[in-house]
mmCIF file of C-alpha atoms in Angstrom:
data_model
loop_
_atom_site.group_PDB
_atom_site.id
_atom_site.type_symbol
_atom_site.label_atom_id
_atom_site.label_comp_id
_atom_site.label_asym_id
_atom_site.label_seq_id
_atom_site.Cartn_x
_atom_site.Cartn_y
_atom_site.Cartn_z
ATOM 1 C CA MET A 8 2.827 140.546 -131.494
ATOM 2 C CA ASN A 9 0.635 140.912 -128.376
ATOM 3 C CA LYS A 10 -1.862 143.722 -127.887
ATOM 4 C CA GLY A 11 0.087 145.282 -125.010
ATOM 5 C CA LEU A 12 3.217 145.676 -127.119
ATOM 6 C CA VAL A 13 1.191 147.086 -130.001
ATOM 7 C CA SER A 14 -0.308 149.696 -127.660
ATOM 8 C CA VAL A 15 3.098 150.713 -126.346
ATOM 9 C CA LEU A 16 4.582 151.002 -129.831
ATOM 10 C CA ALA A 17 1.604 152.993 -131.109
ATOM 11 C CA ALA A 18 1.818 155.406 -128.187
ATOM 12 C CA ALA A 19 5.556 155.849 -128.674
ATOM 13 C CA LEU A 20 5.067 156.491 -132.393
ATOM 14 C CA LEU A 21 2.355 159.110 -131.824
ATOM 15 C CA LEU A 22 4.246 160.939 -129.095
ATOM 16 C CA GLY A 23 7.470 160.667 -131.030
ATOM 17 C CA GLN A 24 5.799 162.342 -133.996
ATOM 18 C CA ALA A 25 4.492 165.042 -131.687
ATOM 19 C CA HIS A 26 7.800 165.889 -130.099
ATOM 20 C CA ALA A 27 9.911 165.514 -133.224
ATOM 21 C CA GLN A 28 8.198 168.269 -135.179
ATOM 22 C CA GLU A 29 9.964 171.614 -135.385
ATOM 23 C CA LYS A 30 7.083 174.038 -135.907
ATOM 24 C CA VAL A 31 3.442 173.060 -135.548
ATOM 25 C CA THR A 32 0.172 174.978 -135.708
ATOM 26 C CA LEU A 33 -2.514 173.237 -133.685
ATOM 27 C CA THR A 34 -6.090 174.192 -134.555
ATOM 28 C CA VAL A 35 -8.457 174.217 -131.582
ATOM 29 C CA ALA A 36 -12.169 174.885 -132.186
ATOM 30 C CA VAL A 37 -13.999 176.289 -129.140
ATOM 31 C CA PHE A 38 -16.854 178.490 -127.921
ATOM 32 C CA PRO A 39 -17.081 180.987 -125.018
ATOM 33 C CA SER A 40 -15.835 180.868 -122.304
ATOM 34 C CA LEU A 41 -13.390 178.130 -123.324
ATOM 35 C CA ASP A 42 -11.544 180.677 -125.421
ATOM 36 C CA SER A 43 -10.898 182.652 -122.243
ATOM 37 C CA SER A 44 -9.711 179.503 -120.438
ATOM 38 C CA ILE A 45 -7.217 178.748 -123.195
ATOM 39 C CA LYS A 46 -5.911 182.328 -123.228
ATOM 40 C CA ALA A 47 -5.327 182.009 -119.492
ATOM 41 C CA ILE A 48 -3.039 178.992 -119.914
ATOM 42 C CA LEU A 49 -1.297 180.001 -123.156
ATOM 43 C CA PRO A 50 1.815 181.425 -121.442
ATOM 44 C CA ALA A 51 2.370 178.126 -119.615
ATOM 45 C CA TRP A 52 1.754 176.118 -122.799
ATOM 46 C CA GLN A 53 4.132 178.259 -124.847
ATOM 47 C CA LYS A 54 6.807 177.966 -122.186
ATOM 48 C CA LYS A 55 6.569 174.164 -122.250
ATOM 49 C CA TYR A 56 6.001 173.788 -126.011
ATOM 50 C CA PRO A 57 7.494 176.843 -127.754
ATOM 51 C CA ASN A 58 7.368 175.147 -131.169
ATOM 52 C CA VAL A 59 3.575 174.614 -131.083
ATOM 53 C CA THR A 60 1.333 177.562 -131.912
ATOM 54 C CA ILE A 61 -2.320 177.374 -130.874
ATOM 55 C CA ASN A 62 -4.674 178.560 -133.617
ATOM 56 C CA MET A 63 -7.900 179.082 -131.714
ATOM 57 C CA GLN A 64 -11.112 179.173 -133.753
ATOM 58 C CA ALA A 65 -13.869 180.535 -131.511
ATOM 59 C CA GLN A 66 -17.533 180.753 -132.503
ATOM 60 C CA GLN A 67 -20.684 181.262 -130.493
ATOM 61 C CA TYR A 68 -22.118 178.131 -128.868
ATOM 62 C CA ALA A 69 -24.724 177.217 -131.508
ATOM 63 C CA ASP A 70 -22.568 178.233 -134.475
ATOM 64 C CA HIS A 71 -19.654 176.196 -133.159
ATOM 65 C CA HIS A 72 -21.648 172.999 -132.728
ATOM 66 C CA ASN A 73 -23.388 173.392 -136.078
ATOM 67 C CA ALA A 74 -19.998 173.837 -137.733
ATOM 68 C CA MET A 75 -18.549 170.805 -135.962
ATOM 69 C CA THR A 76 -21.580 168.680 -136.902
ATOM 70 C CA THR A 77 -21.053 169.588 -140.551
ATOM 71 C CA ALA A 78 -17.292 169.053 -140.373
ATOM 72 C CA LEU A 79 -17.712 165.575 -138.869
ATOM 73 C CA ALA A 80 -20.291 164.656 -141.501
ATOM 74 C CA THR A 81 -18.231 165.854 -144.468
ATOM 75 C CA GLY A 82 -14.688 165.350 -143.200
ATOM 76 C CA GLN A 83 -13.929 168.927 -144.237
ATOM 77 C CA GLY A 84 -12.815 171.824 -142.051
ATOM 78 C CA LEU A 85 -11.979 169.635 -139.077
ATOM 79 C CA PRO A 86 -9.822 171.064 -136.264
ATOM 80 C CA ASP A 87 -7.154 169.105 -134.412
ATOM 81 C CA VAL A 88 -9.007 169.557 -131.121
ATOM 82 C CA MET A 89 -12.774 169.957 -130.873
ATOM 83 C CA ALA A 90 -14.580 171.360 -127.837
ATOM 84 C CA ILE A 91 -17.959 169.729 -127.191
ATOM 85 C CA GLU A 92 -20.608 170.917 -124.741
ATOM 86 C CA VAL A 93 -22.419 168.219 -122.782
ATOM 87 C CA GLY A 94 -25.652 168.836 -124.694
ATOM 88 C CA TYR A 95 -23.948 167.598 -127.873
ATOM 89 C CA VAL A 96 -21.524 165.020 -126.538
ATOM 90 C CA ALA A 97 -24.006 162.126 -126.779
ATOM 91 C CA LYS A 98 -24.840 162.985 -130.382
ATOM 92 C CA PHE A 99 -21.162 163.180 -131.326
ATOM 93 C CA ALA A 100 -20.377 160.015 -129.363
ATOM 94 C CA GLU A 101 -22.807 157.960 -131.423
ATOM 95 C CA GLY A 102 -21.116 159.034 -134.649
ATOM 96 C CA GLN A 103 -17.800 157.562 -135.781
ATOM 97 C CA GLY A 104 -15.912 160.777 -136.427
ATOM 98 C CA LEU A 105 -14.005 161.096 -133.146
ATOM 99 C CA GLU A 106 -11.110 159.053 -131.808
ATOM 100 C CA ASP A 107 -11.795 156.439 -129.139
ATOM 101 C CA LEU A 108 -9.543 157.632 -126.330
ATOM 102 C CA ASN A 109 -9.751 154.223 -124.629
ATOM 103 C CA LYS A 110 -7.534 152.789 -127.348
ATOM 104 C CA ALA A 111 -3.854 153.146 -128.116
ATOM 105 C CA PRO A 112 -2.057 155.415 -128.426
ATOM 106 C CA TYR A 113 -4.174 157.457 -125.981
ATOM 107 C CA ASN A 114 -4.958 154.750 -123.418
ATOM 108 C CA ALA A 115 -7.146 157.136 -121.446
ATOM 109 C CA ALA A 116 -8.893 154.426 -119.433
ATOM 110 C CA ALA A 117 -6.383 154.766 -116.608
ATOM 111 C CA ALA A 118 -7.042 158.515 -116.401
ATOM 112 C CA LYS A 119 -10.802 158.209 -115.915
ATOM 113 C CA LYS A 120 -10.490 157.857 -112.155
ATOM 114 C CA LEU A 121 -8.974 161.341 -112.021
ATOM 115 C CA PHE A 122 -12.252 163.023 -112.980
ATOM 116 C CA THR A 123 -15.633 163.671 -111.391
ATOM 117 C CA PRO A 124 -17.361 160.307 -112.024
ATOM 118 C CA PHE A 125 -20.492 161.485 -113.825
ATOM 119 C CA THR A 126 -18.423 163.077 -116.612
ATOM 120 C CA ILE A 127 -17.086 159.718 -117.786
ATOM 121 C CA ALA A 128 -20.575 158.332 -118.439
ATOM 122 C CA GLN A 129 -21.463 161.490 -120.352
ATOM 123 C CA ALA A 130 -18.594 161.010 -122.821
ATOM 124 C CA THR A 131 -19.019 157.260 -123.311
ATOM 125 C CA SER A 132 -20.997 155.948 -126.291
ATOM 126 C CA SER A 133 -23.505 153.126 -126.070
ATOM 127 C CA ASP A 134 -20.876 150.736 -127.480
ATOM 128 C CA GLY A 135 -18.281 151.775 -124.904
ATOM 129 C CA ARG A 136 -16.141 154.254 -126.864
ATOM 130 C CA PHE A 137 -14.729 157.148 -124.809
ATOM 131 C CA ILE A 138 -14.769 160.066 -127.227
ATOM 132 C CA ALA A 139 -13.769 163.121 -125.200
ATOM 133 C CA MET A 140 -11.957 164.196 -122.044
ATOM 134 C CA PRO A 141 -13.888 166.342 -119.542
ATOM 135 C CA THR A 142 -12.427 169.757 -118.750
ATOM 136 C CA ASP A 143 -15.122 171.511 -116.727
ATOM 137 C CA ILE A 144 -18.430 170.690 -115.075
ATOM 138 C CA GLY A 145 -21.492 172.611 -113.943
ATOM 139 C CA PRO A 146 -22.711 171.654 -110.478
ATOM 140 C CA GLY A 147 -26.364 172.728 -110.402
ATOM 141 C CA THR A 148 -26.788 175.816 -108.225
ATOM 142 C CA PHE A 149 -29.590 177.956 -106.815
ATOM 143 C CA PHE A 150 -28.524 181.605 -107.184
ATOM 144 C CA TYR A 151 -30.542 184.264 -105.347
ATOM 145 C CA ARG A 152 -30.427 188.015 -104.810
ATOM 146 C CA LYS A 153 -29.998 188.465 -101.050
ATOM 147 C CA ASP A 154 -31.109 192.106 -101.173
ATOM 148 C CA VAL A 155 -34.380 191.215 -102.891
ATOM 149 C CA LEU A 156 -35.177 188.325 -100.536
ATOM 150 C CA ASP A 157 -34.325 190.487 -97.508
ATOM 151 C CA LYS A 158 -36.687 193.217 -98.738
ATOM 152 C CA ALA A 159 -39.464 190.624 -99.134
ATOM 153 C CA GLY A 160 -38.749 189.050 -95.745
ATOM 154 C CA VAL A 161 -38.163 185.635 -97.358
ATOM 155 C CA ASN A 162 -35.779 183.083 -95.862
ATOM 156 C CA PRO A 163 -33.856 181.375 -98.703
ATOM 157 C CA VAL A 164 -33.703 178.113 -96.732
ATOM 158 C CA ASN A 165 -37.495 177.874 -96.900
ATOM 159 C CA MET A 166 -37.257 178.086 -100.702
ATOM 160 C CA GLN A 167 -35.105 174.937 -100.695
ATOM 161 C CA ARG A 168 -37.544 172.726 -98.825
ATOM 162 C CA SER A 169 -39.863 171.972 -101.729
ATOM 163 C CA TRP A 170 -40.852 173.299 -105.109
ATOM 164 C CA GLU A 171 -44.193 174.239 -103.597
ATOM 165 C CA SER A 172 -42.487 176.377 -100.930
ATOM 166 C CA TYR A 173 -40.298 177.905 -103.654
ATOM 167 C CA ILE A 174 -43.402 179.001 -105.575
ATOM 168 C CA ALA A 175 -45.104 180.270 -102.397
ATOM 169 C CA ALA A 176 -42.037 182.395 -101.615
ATOM 170 C CA GLY A 177 -42.128 183.711 -105.169
ATOM 171 C CA LYS A 178 -45.611 185.057 -104.612
ATOM 172 C CA THR A 179 -44.413 186.924 -101.521
ATOM 173 C CA ILE A 180 -41.395 188.312 -103.389
ATOM 174 C CA LYS A 181 -43.554 189.527 -106.273
ATOM 175 C CA ALA A 182 -46.119 191.136 -103.943
ATOM 176 C CA LYS A 183 -43.567 192.927 -101.743
ATOM 177 C CA THR A 184 -40.825 193.877 -104.215
ATOM 178 C CA GLY A 185 -42.275 193.591 -107.710
ATOM 179 C CA ALA A 186 -39.415 191.300 -108.692
ATOM 180 C CA TYR A 187 -40.114 188.114 -110.614
ATOM 181 C CA LEU A 188 -39.224 184.779 -109.047
ATOM 182 C CA VAL A 189 -37.316 183.484 -112.064
ATOM 183 C CA ASN A 190 -36.477 184.461 -115.644
ATOM 184 C CA THR A 191 -38.628 181.756 -117.229
ATOM 185 C CA ALA A 192 -40.853 178.996 -115.882
ATOM 186 C CA ALA A 193 -39.040 176.621 -118.224
ATOM 187 C CA SER A 194 -35.911 176.764 -116.049
ATOM 188 C CA VAL A 195 -37.755 174.925 -113.267
ATOM 189 C CA TYR A 196 -38.716 172.228 -115.764
ATOM 190 C CA GLY A 197 -35.032 171.985 -116.686
ATOM 191 C CA ILE A 198 -34.029 171.067 -113.141
ATOM 192 C CA ILE A 199 -36.810 168.657 -112.317
ATOM 193 C CA ILE A 200 -36.226 166.477 -115.389
ATOM 194 C CA ARG A 201 -32.520 166.195 -114.471
ATOM 195 C CA THR A 202 -32.959 165.143 -110.846
ATOM 196 C CA ASN A 203 -34.108 162.052 -108.973
ATOM 197 C CA LEU A 204 -33.389 159.775 -111.903
ATOM 198 C CA LYS A 205 -33.429 156.047 -111.282
ATOM 199 C CA PRO A 206 -30.317 153.929 -111.976
ATOM 200 C CA GLY A 207 -30.008 153.294 -115.709
ATOM 201 C CA GLU A 208 -32.133 156.299 -116.652
ATOM 202 C CA GLY A 209 -31.071 159.188 -118.807
ATOM 203 C CA ILE A 210 -33.147 162.344 -119.058
ATOM 204 C CA TYR A 211 -35.206 161.145 -122.019
ATOM 205 C CA PHE A 212 -34.206 157.501 -122.558
ATOM 206 C CA ASP A 213 -33.111 154.623 -120.361
ATOM 207 C CA LYS A 214 -30.027 152.519 -121.004
ATOM 208 C CA GLY A 215 -32.161 150.122 -123.047
ATOM 209 C CA ASN A 216 -33.036 152.971 -125.437
ATOM 210 C CA ASN A 217 -36.630 153.029 -124.171
ATOM 211 C CA LEU A 218 -38.244 156.467 -124.341
ATOM 212 C CA LEU A 219 -39.203 157.862 -120.922
ATOM 213 C CA VAL A 220 -41.166 160.915 -122.093
ATOM 214 C CA GLY A 221 -44.935 160.528 -121.868
ATOM 215 C CA PRO A 222 -48.127 161.377 -119.979
ATOM 216 C CA ASP A 223 -47.539 158.529 -117.512
ATOM 217 C CA ASN A 224 -44.045 159.615 -116.460
ATOM 218 C CA ALA A 225 -44.384 161.382 -113.094
ATOM 219 C CA ARG A 226 -41.116 163.285 -113.520
ATOM 220 C CA PHE A 227 -42.196 164.979 -116.740
ATOM 221 C CA VAL A 228 -45.758 165.566 -115.527
ATOM 222 C CA ARG A 229 -44.474 167.289 -112.393
ATOM 223 C CA ALA A 230 -41.927 169.364 -114.332
ATOM 224 C CA PHE A 231 -44.637 170.614 -116.702
ATOM 225 C CA THR A 232 -47.149 171.159 -113.863
ATOM 226 C CA LEU A 233 -44.861 173.247 -111.654
ATOM 227 C CA SER A 234 -43.656 175.292 -114.618
ATOM 228 C CA LYS A 235 -47.274 176.058 -115.522
ATOM 229 C CA GLN A 236 -48.077 177.049 -111.933
ATOM 230 C CA ILE A 237 -45.238 179.584 -112.045
ATOM 231 C CA ARG A 238 -46.435 180.983 -115.369
ATOM 232 C CA ASP A 239 -50.099 181.102 -114.307
ATOM 233 C CA ALA A 240 -49.167 183.012 -111.121
ATOM 234 C CA GLY A 241 -47.237 185.609 -113.118
ATOM 235 C CA LEU A 242 -43.983 184.749 -111.356
ATOM 236 C CA ASP A 243 -41.664 184.453 -114.342
ATOM 237 C CA ALA A 244 -40.334 187.333 -116.423
ATOM 238 C CA LYS A 245 -40.756 185.355 -119.658
ATOM 239 C CA VAL A 246 -37.148 186.164 -120.496
ATOM 240 C CA GLY A 247 -34.954 183.647 -122.315
ATOM 241 C CA GLU A 248 -31.398 182.886 -121.322
ATOM 242 C CA TRP A 249 -28.468 184.420 -123.197
ATOM 243 C CA THR A 250 -30.495 187.504 -124.169
ATOM 244 C CA ASN A 251 -29.981 191.184 -123.413
ATOM 245 C CA GLU A 252 -33.197 191.087 -121.368
ATOM 246 C CA TRP A 253 -31.700 188.332 -119.208
ATOM 247 C CA TYR A 254 -28.560 190.353 -118.549
ATOM 248 C CA ASP A 255 -30.643 193.450 -117.717
ATOM 249 C CA ALA A 256 -32.688 191.439 -115.212
ATOM 250 C CA PHE A 257 -29.469 190.470 -113.438
ATOM 251 C CA LYS A 258 -28.210 194.045 -113.398
ATOM 252 C CA LYS A 259 -31.469 195.565 -112.157
ATOM 253 C CA GLY A 260 -32.518 192.872 -109.699
ATOM 254 C CA THR A 261 -35.864 192.338 -111.412
ATOM 255 C CA VAL A 262 -35.422 188.541 -111.146
ATOM 256 C CA ALA A 263 -34.842 187.187 -107.631
ATOM 257 C CA THR A 264 -33.496 183.686 -108.335
ATOM 258 C CA GLN A 265 -31.695 181.799 -111.066
ATOM 259 C CA PHE A 266 -30.892 178.119 -111.515
ATOM 260 C CA SER A 267 -27.698 177.395 -113.384
ATOM 261 C CA GLY A 268 -24.294 175.791 -113.179
ATOM 262 C CA ALA A 269 -21.634 177.131 -110.813
ATOM 263 C CA TRP A 270 -20.001 178.750 -113.836
ATOM 264 C CA LEU A 271 -22.694 181.456 -113.855
ATOM 265 C CA GLN A 272 -20.897 183.161 -110.978
ATOM 266 C CA GLY A 273 -17.896 183.840 -113.206
ATOM 267 C CA ALA A 274 -20.101 185.157 -116.006
ATOM 268 C CA LEU A 275 -22.015 187.458 -113.648
ATOM 269 C CA GLN A 276 -18.795 188.732 -112.153
ATOM 270 C CA ASN A 277 -16.835 189.210 -115.361
ATOM 271 C CA TRP A 278 -19.352 190.573 -117.844
ATOM 272 C CA MET A 279 -23.051 189.990 -117.212
ATOM 273 C CA ALA A 280 -23.577 192.071 -114.083
ATOM 274 C CA PRO A 281 -20.274 193.004 -112.394
ATOM 275 C CA ASP A 282 -21.888 195.906 -110.508
ATOM 276 C CA THR A 283 -24.026 193.447 -108.523
ATOM 277 C CA LYS A 284 -20.993 192.270 -106.541
ATOM 278 C CA GLY A 285 -21.991 191.301 -103.011
ATOM 279 C CA LEU A 286 -25.725 191.050 -103.760
ATOM 280 C CA TRP A 287 -25.796 187.377 -104.782
ATOM 281 C CA ARG A 288 -25.670 184.202 -102.697
ATOM 282 C CA VAL A 289 -25.934 180.519 -103.624
ATOM 283 C CA GLN A 290 -27.378 177.348 -102.124
ATOM 284 C CA ASN A 291 -28.183 173.834 -103.276
ATOM 285 C CA LEU A 292 -31.197 173.040 -105.418
ATOM 286 C CA PRO A 293 -34.662 172.543 -103.877
ATOM 287 C CA GLU A 294 -35.666 169.188 -102.376
ATOM 288 C CA ARG A 295 -32.033 168.184 -101.788
ATOM 289 C CA SER A 296 -31.579 167.607 -105.475
ATOM 290 C CA PHE A 297 -28.271 167.537 -107.310
ATOM 291 C CA ALA A 298 -27.826 167.948 -111.044
ATOM 292 C CA SER A 299 -25.198 168.644 -113.654
ATOM 293 C CA TRP A 300 -25.805 171.922 -115.477
ATOM 294 C CA GLY A 301 -23.502 172.167 -118.435
ATOM 295 C CA GLY A 302 -19.973 170.903 -118.843
ATOM 296 C CA THR A 303 -17.348 170.768 -121.552
ATOM 297 C CA PHE A 304 -15.181 168.124 -123.202
ATOM 298 C CA TYR A 305 -12.295 167.988 -125.689
ATOM 299 C CA GLY A 306 -12.222 165.403 -128.468
ATOM 300 C CA ILE A 307 -9.926 164.552 -131.383
ATOM 301 C CA PRO A 308 -11.439 164.104 -134.864
ATOM 302 C CA SER A 309 -10.342 160.853 -136.490
ATOM 303 C CA LYS A 310 -9.184 162.835 -139.532
ATOM 304 C CA ALA A 311 -7.220 165.427 -137.537
ATOM 305 C CA LYS A 312 -3.756 166.202 -138.916
ATOM 306 C CA ASN A 313 -1.927 166.591 -135.603
ATOM 307 C CA LYS A 314 -3.322 163.890 -133.310
ATOM 308 C CA GLY A 315 -0.170 163.634 -131.215
ATOM 309 C CA TRP A 316 -0.115 167.298 -130.349
ATOM 310 C CA ALA A 317 -3.898 167.322 -129.997
ATOM 311 C CA TRP A 318 -3.587 164.704 -127.267
ATOM 312 C CA GLU A 319 -0.786 166.644 -125.566
ATOM 313 C CA PHE A 320 -2.972 169.761 -125.570
ATOM 314 C CA ILE A 321 -5.998 167.908 -124.182
ATOM 315 C CA LYS A 322 -3.912 166.392 -121.397
ATOM 316 C CA PHE A 323 -2.495 169.831 -120.612
ATOM 317 C CA MET A 324 -5.986 171.361 -120.349
ATOM 318 C CA THR A 325 -7.693 168.521 -118.491
ATOM 319 C CA MET A 326 -5.090 166.648 -116.413
ATOM 320 C CA ASN A 327 -2.865 169.571 -115.439
ATOM 321 C CA GLN A 328 -4.029 170.930 -112.090
ATOM 322 C CA SER A 329 -2.489 174.355 -112.686
ATOM 323 C CA ALA A 330 -4.325 174.735 -116.003
ATOM 324 C CA GLN A 331 -7.618 173.672 -114.419
ATOM 325 C CA ILE A 332 -7.216 176.219 -111.595
ATOM 326 C CA ALA A 333 -6.179 178.958 -114.038
ATOM 327 C CA ALA A 334 -9.395 178.432 -116.034
ATOM 328 C CA PHE A 335 -11.443 178.369 -112.831
ATOM 329 C CA GLU A 336 -9.972 181.628 -111.575
ATOM 330 C CA ASP A 337 -10.298 183.241 -115.000
ATOM 331 C CA ASN A 338 -13.957 182.570 -115.739
ATOM 332 C CA GLY A 339 -15.425 180.188 -113.173
ATOM 333 C CA ALA A 340 -14.968 177.012 -115.245
ATOM 334 C CA PHE A 341 -15.417 174.460 -112.451
ATOM 335 C CA PRO A 342 -12.662 171.802 -112.743
ATOM 336 C CA ALA A 343 -13.606 168.297 -113.790
ATOM 337 C CA LEU A 344 -10.258 167.141 -112.386
ATOM 338 C CA VAL A 345 -10.877 165.969 -108.806
ATOM 339 C CA SER A 346 -7.405 166.913 -107.537
ATOM 340 C CA ALA A 347 -7.938 170.498 -108.732
ATOM 341 C CA GLN A 348 -11.104 170.670 -106.625
ATOM 342 C CA LYS A 349 -8.915 170.162 -103.544
ATOM 343 C CA ASP A 350 -6.835 173.259 -104.221
ATOM 344 C CA LYS A 351 -6.761 175.863 -101.447
ATOM 345 C CA VAL A 352 -8.636 178.311 -103.688
ATOM 346 C CA PHE A 353 -11.799 176.290 -103.035
ATOM 347 C CA SER A 354 -11.738 177.180 -99.341
ATOM 348 C CA GLU A 355 -11.409 180.897 -100.012
ATOM 349 C CA PRO A 356 -14.400 183.250 -99.707
ATOM 350 C CA VAL A 357 -15.927 184.490 -102.965
ATOM 351 C CA ASP A 358 -16.098 188.290 -102.832
ATOM 352 C CA PHE A 359 -18.748 188.486 -105.552
ATOM 353 C CA LEU A 360 -20.995 186.288 -103.395
ATOM 354 C CA GLY A 361 -20.582 188.454 -100.306
ATOM 355 C CA GLY A 362 -17.686 186.409 -98.955
ATOM 356 C CA GLN A 363 -19.601 183.128 -99.068
ATOM 357 C CA LYS A 364 -17.446 179.978 -99.314
ATOM 358 C CA ALA A 365 -19.489 178.801 -102.261
ATOM 359 C CA ARG A 366 -16.851 176.629 -103.896
ATOM 360 C CA VAL A 367 -16.990 174.087 -101.071
ATOM 361 C CA LEU A 368 -20.755 173.835 -101.586
ATOM 362 C CA TRP A 369 -20.244 173.303 -105.331
ATOM 363 C CA ARG A 370 -17.559 170.681 -104.765
ATOM 364 C CA ASP A 371 -19.843 168.728 -102.444
ATOM 365 C CA ALA A 372 -22.721 169.029 -104.923
ATOM 366 C CA ALA A 373 -20.508 167.698 -107.735
ATOM 367 C CA ALA A 374 -19.580 164.674 -105.598
ATOM 368 C CA LYS A 375 -23.259 163.904 -104.988
ATOM 369 C CA THR A 376 -24.349 164.276 -108.621
ATOM 370 C CA GLN A 377 -25.157 160.894 -110.155
ATOM 371 C CA PRO A 378 -24.095 159.865 -113.676
ATOM 372 C CA ILE A 379 -26.833 160.243 -116.274
ATOM 373 C CA ASP A 380 -26.926 157.918 -119.249
ATOM 374 C CA VAL A 381 -26.768 159.780 -122.546
ATOM 375 C CA ASN A 382 -28.446 158.918 -125.821
ATOM 376 C CA LYS A 383 -27.784 160.038 -129.370
ATOM 377 C CA TYR A 384 -31.374 161.274 -129.645
ATOM 378 C CA ASP A 385 -31.225 163.432 -126.500
ATOM 379 C CA SER A 386 -30.930 166.668 -128.472
ATOM 380 C CA VAL A 387 -33.890 165.682 -130.684
ATOM 381 C CA ALA A 388 -36.011 164.789 -127.655
ATOM 382 C CA ASP A 389 -35.040 167.986 -125.858
ATOM 383 C CA GLN A 390 -36.086 170.155 -128.785
ATOM 384 C CA ILE A 391 -39.456 168.408 -129.124
ATOM 385 C CA VAL A 392 -40.270 168.447 -125.403
ATOM 386 C CA GLN A 393 -39.264 172.110 -125.091
ATOM 387 C CA THR A 394 -41.654 172.935 -127.943
ATOM 388 C CA GLU A 395 -44.492 171.117 -126.205
ATOM 389 C CA LEU A 396 -43.683 172.883 -122.926
ATOM 390 C CA THR A 397 -43.981 176.194 -124.778
ATOM 391 C CA ASN A 398 -47.384 175.067 -126.080
ATOM 392 C CA VAL A 399 -48.474 174.421 -122.484
ATOM 393 C CA LEU A 400 -47.134 177.699 -121.104
ATOM 394 C CA GLU A 401 -48.152 180.017 -123.914
ATOM 395 C CA LYS A 402 -51.127 178.350 -125.559
ATOM 396 C CA GLY A 403 -52.729 176.553 -122.629
ATOM 397 C CA LYS A 404 -52.311 173.094 -124.115
ATOM 398 C CA ASP A 405 -53.255 170.233 -121.801
ATOM 399 C CA ILE A 406 -50.162 168.806 -120.101
ATOM 400 C CA LYS A 407 -50.949 165.129 -120.660
ATOM 401 C CA GLN A 408 -51.793 165.789 -124.309
ATOM 402 C CA ALA A 409 -48.564 167.747 -124.783
ATOM 403 C CA LEU A 410 -46.492 164.912 -123.333
ATOM 404 C CA SER A 411 -48.380 162.359 -125.403
ATOM 405 C CA ASP A 412 -47.710 164.382 -128.562
ATOM 406 C CA ALA A 413 -44.065 164.803 -127.604
ATOM 407 C CA ARG A 414 -43.704 161.055 -127.143
ATOM 408 C CA ALA A 415 -45.205 160.332 -130.562
ATOM 409 C CA GLN A 416 -42.945 162.881 -132.281
ATOM 410 C CA ILE A 417 -39.779 161.615 -130.600
ATOM 411 C CA LEU A 418 -40.558 157.995 -131.455
ATOM 412 C CA ARG A 419 -41.163 158.992 -135.068
ATOM 413 C CA ARG A 420 -37.865 160.907 -135.271
ATOM 414 C CA ALA A 421 -35.857 158.254 -133.446
ATOM 415 C CA ARG A 422 -37.260 155.480 -135.610
#
């Protein structure tokens, strides 16, 4: 029997099992704001599949990924559908606990062209397995408080020209308004290491698994140096993300700019700082840079009980334009599906951003964002480098020494 016929038969068997069942409970493990996205499409799902109940298990970001790591390692407590944030997708891809969606009965290879190109590389393992379908992306965005910049007499366009001009503007903002330039100097580091990568480079490793972190890597040296300049000038509020202090800074306008994914607009509007409607604007990152900032995928554990319905659910969430737009309108989850990005809603002004047509800017930024190779040790490298950056910012450690120490630690862990 040839491979093509086997694939067809396998697909028919899986889908036949899915549609033949009378009553099914499909367990979907997620984290915010995916839970909100799913709630937004539930009526449409239930109308199409009234016999399939979605049992949504939502935990906070870190708790969810820790639980999924344990479940994949032990084979216990696995959901039918697993949400994976881009920061973990490489780690999960290098394990063997998730279905390869390239293979029958999924045959997802043909669907890859439907999505923003860089997402496919993110979900592909080093041996070519495609372990998760992209549902949303995070085009990197420069958010700024227009009222604060106006008070300081700062032109936001000048802040885009270079990181040096961004820092210079921050000094003016601080002197004239008292507002900090950014929540933490580390956020500038986070952009610089993700931009201007050479072909075949990931953030921390290249496609040959060679470590890029070190005192001789200009990208990391510059990221550390500019972050330290911001800290030394007293321009950052020293406030971590996802903290009450961060939310308060947004509400009170004590931080003038923020780098994040486009999804932050939905969070600001819906729950972080809804009373700041009309005060924010967005533009592209400094130095004509483009970067992915977050993004989410859905995978199927190899030991899942309802793989057929899991695949139907994933297709519904990722390849259904109406579902992608519903999630976008609900919480700002920027569609990974290219056709959804062409919906008329993208040409509409965003009231929260003072009527700015920001979605067109985000769509263009997504199209210009290059794929970044992922590595199973990315999360390990990120943790180590972040620790060394903290040593530089808070303890005055020499930058080259910090990067040298980071390199040694990563090589030891990866070995």
